[in-house]
CSV table of C-alpha atoms in Angstrom, one decimal:
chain,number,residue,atom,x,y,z
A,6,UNK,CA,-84.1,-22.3,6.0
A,7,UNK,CA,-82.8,-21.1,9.8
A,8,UNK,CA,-80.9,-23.7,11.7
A,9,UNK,CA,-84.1,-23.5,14.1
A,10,UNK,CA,-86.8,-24.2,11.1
A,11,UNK,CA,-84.5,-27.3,10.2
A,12,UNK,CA,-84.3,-28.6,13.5
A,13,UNK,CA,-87.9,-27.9,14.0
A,14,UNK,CA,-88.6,-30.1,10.0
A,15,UNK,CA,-86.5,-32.9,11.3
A,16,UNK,CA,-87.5,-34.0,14.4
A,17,UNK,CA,-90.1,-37.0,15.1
A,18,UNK,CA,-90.5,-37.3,19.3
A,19,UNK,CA,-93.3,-35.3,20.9
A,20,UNK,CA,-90.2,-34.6,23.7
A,21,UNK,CA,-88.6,-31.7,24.4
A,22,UNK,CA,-85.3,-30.6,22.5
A,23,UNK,CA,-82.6,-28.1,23.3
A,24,UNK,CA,-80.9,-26.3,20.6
A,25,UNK,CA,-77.7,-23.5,20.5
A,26,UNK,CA,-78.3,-20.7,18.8
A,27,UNK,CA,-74.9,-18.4,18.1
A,28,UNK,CA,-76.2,-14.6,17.5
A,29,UNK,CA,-73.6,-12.6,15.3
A,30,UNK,CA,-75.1,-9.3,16.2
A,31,UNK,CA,-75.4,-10.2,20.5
A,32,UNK,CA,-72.1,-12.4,20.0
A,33,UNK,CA,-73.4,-14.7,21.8
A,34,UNK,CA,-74.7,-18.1,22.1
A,35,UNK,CA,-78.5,-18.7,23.3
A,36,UNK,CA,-79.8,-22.0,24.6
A,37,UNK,CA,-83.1,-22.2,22.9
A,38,UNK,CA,-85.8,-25.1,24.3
A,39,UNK,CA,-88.4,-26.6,21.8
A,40,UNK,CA,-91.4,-28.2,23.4
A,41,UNK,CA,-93.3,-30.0,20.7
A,42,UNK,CA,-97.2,-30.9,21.0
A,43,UNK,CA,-97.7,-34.5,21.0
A,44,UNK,CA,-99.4,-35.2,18.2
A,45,UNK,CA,-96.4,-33.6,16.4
A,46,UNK,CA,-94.6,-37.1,15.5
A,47,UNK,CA,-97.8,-38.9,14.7
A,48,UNK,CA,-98.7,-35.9,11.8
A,49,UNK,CA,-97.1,-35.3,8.3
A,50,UNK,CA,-94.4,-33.0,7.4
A,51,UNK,CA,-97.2,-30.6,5.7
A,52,UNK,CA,-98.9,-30.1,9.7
A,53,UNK,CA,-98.4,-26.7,10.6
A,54,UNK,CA,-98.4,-25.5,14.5
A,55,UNK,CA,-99.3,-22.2,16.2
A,56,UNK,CA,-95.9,-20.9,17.9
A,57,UNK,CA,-95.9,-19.7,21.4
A,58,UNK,CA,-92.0,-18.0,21.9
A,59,UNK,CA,-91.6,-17.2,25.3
A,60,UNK,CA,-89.0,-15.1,26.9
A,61,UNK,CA,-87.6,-16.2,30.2
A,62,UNK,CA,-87.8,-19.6,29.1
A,63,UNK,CA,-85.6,-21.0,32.0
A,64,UNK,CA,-88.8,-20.1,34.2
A,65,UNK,CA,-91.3,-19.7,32.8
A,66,UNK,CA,-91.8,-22.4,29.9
A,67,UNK,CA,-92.5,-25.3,31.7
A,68,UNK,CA,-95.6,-23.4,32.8
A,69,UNK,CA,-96.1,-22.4,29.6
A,70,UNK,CA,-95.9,-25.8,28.2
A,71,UNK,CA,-98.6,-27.5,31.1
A,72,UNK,CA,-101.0,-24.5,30.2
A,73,UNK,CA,-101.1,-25.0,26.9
A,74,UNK,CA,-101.4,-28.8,26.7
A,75,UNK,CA,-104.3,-29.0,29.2
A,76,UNK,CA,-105.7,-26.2,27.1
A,77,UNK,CA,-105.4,-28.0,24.2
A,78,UNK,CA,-106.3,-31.1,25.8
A,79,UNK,CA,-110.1,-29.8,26.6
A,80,UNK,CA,-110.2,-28.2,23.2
A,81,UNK,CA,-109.9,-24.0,24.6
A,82,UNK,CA,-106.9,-23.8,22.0
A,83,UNK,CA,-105.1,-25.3,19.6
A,84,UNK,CA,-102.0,-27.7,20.4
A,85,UNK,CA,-98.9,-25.1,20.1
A,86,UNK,CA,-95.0,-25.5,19.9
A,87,UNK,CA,-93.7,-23.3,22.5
A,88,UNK,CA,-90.3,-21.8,21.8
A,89,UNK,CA,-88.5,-21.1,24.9
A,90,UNK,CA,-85.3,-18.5,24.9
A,91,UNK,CA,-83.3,-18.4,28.0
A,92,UNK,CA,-81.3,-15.4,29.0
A,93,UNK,CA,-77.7,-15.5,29.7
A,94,UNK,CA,-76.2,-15.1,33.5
A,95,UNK,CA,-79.0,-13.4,36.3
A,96,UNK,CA,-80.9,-10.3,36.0
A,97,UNK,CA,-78.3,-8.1,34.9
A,98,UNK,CA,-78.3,-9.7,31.6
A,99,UNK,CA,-82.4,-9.7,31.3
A,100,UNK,CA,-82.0,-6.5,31.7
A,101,UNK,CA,-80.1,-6.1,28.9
A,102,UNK,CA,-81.9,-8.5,27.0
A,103,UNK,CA,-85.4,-6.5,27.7
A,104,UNK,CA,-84.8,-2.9,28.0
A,105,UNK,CA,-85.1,-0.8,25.4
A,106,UNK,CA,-82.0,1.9,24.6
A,107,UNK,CA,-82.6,5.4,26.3
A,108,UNK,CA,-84.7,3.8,29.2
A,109,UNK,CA,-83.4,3.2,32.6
A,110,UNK,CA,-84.8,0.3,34.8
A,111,UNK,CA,-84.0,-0.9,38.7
A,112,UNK,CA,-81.0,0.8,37.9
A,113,UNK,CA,-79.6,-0.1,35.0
A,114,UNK,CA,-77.6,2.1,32.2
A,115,UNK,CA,-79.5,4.2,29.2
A,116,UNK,CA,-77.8,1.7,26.8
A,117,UNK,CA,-78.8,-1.8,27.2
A,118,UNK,CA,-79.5,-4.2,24.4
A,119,UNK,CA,-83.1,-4.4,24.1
A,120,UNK,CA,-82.9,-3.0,20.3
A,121,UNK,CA,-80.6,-5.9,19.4
């Protein structure tokens, strides 16, 4: 089982956690945020939730995370865990993170990281 899937088994508060994940093949470590539904602490171990990862997640999973939970909240979708993955330093390193090798954007080299 992934350090993530543990964490994820383990926890019991309907609250945001933060989690870092070291990549062996980026040599890096990732700050990874886990918003859980609130029913998730009220529900058995056997409950199983739609995941929503989202890229970005420094911006953009707090909208995610309100979308989804007044979504849910009127019944237009299930309740989700959303999965947020934050890039590393400013846009130079979303770039590398999102571009695919052989492709050049806003600049950037023909051998980014987007394969990885």
């Amino acid at each position: 089982m992934t350090p993530l899937l543990l964490a994820l088994t383990l926890l019991n508060t309907p609250d945001s956690q933060v989690f870092s994940i070291n990549s062996a093949i980026l040599g890096q470590t990732r700050r990874i945020d886990v918003h859980l539904p609130p029913s998730f602490s009220k529900t058995g171990p056997d409950r199983r939730y739609p995941v929503i990862v989202v890229f970005d997640g420094e911006y953009v999973s707090r909208a995610v995370v309100t979308t989804s939970g007044e979504l849910a909240r009127f019944g237009q979708m299930p309740e989700v865990v959303v999965v947020g993955i934050e890039n590393r330093g400013g846009s130079e390193e979303r770039v590398h993170d999102l571009t695919p090798p052989g492709m050049s954007v806003s600049g950037s080299s023909t051998h980014e990281g987007g394969d990885q």
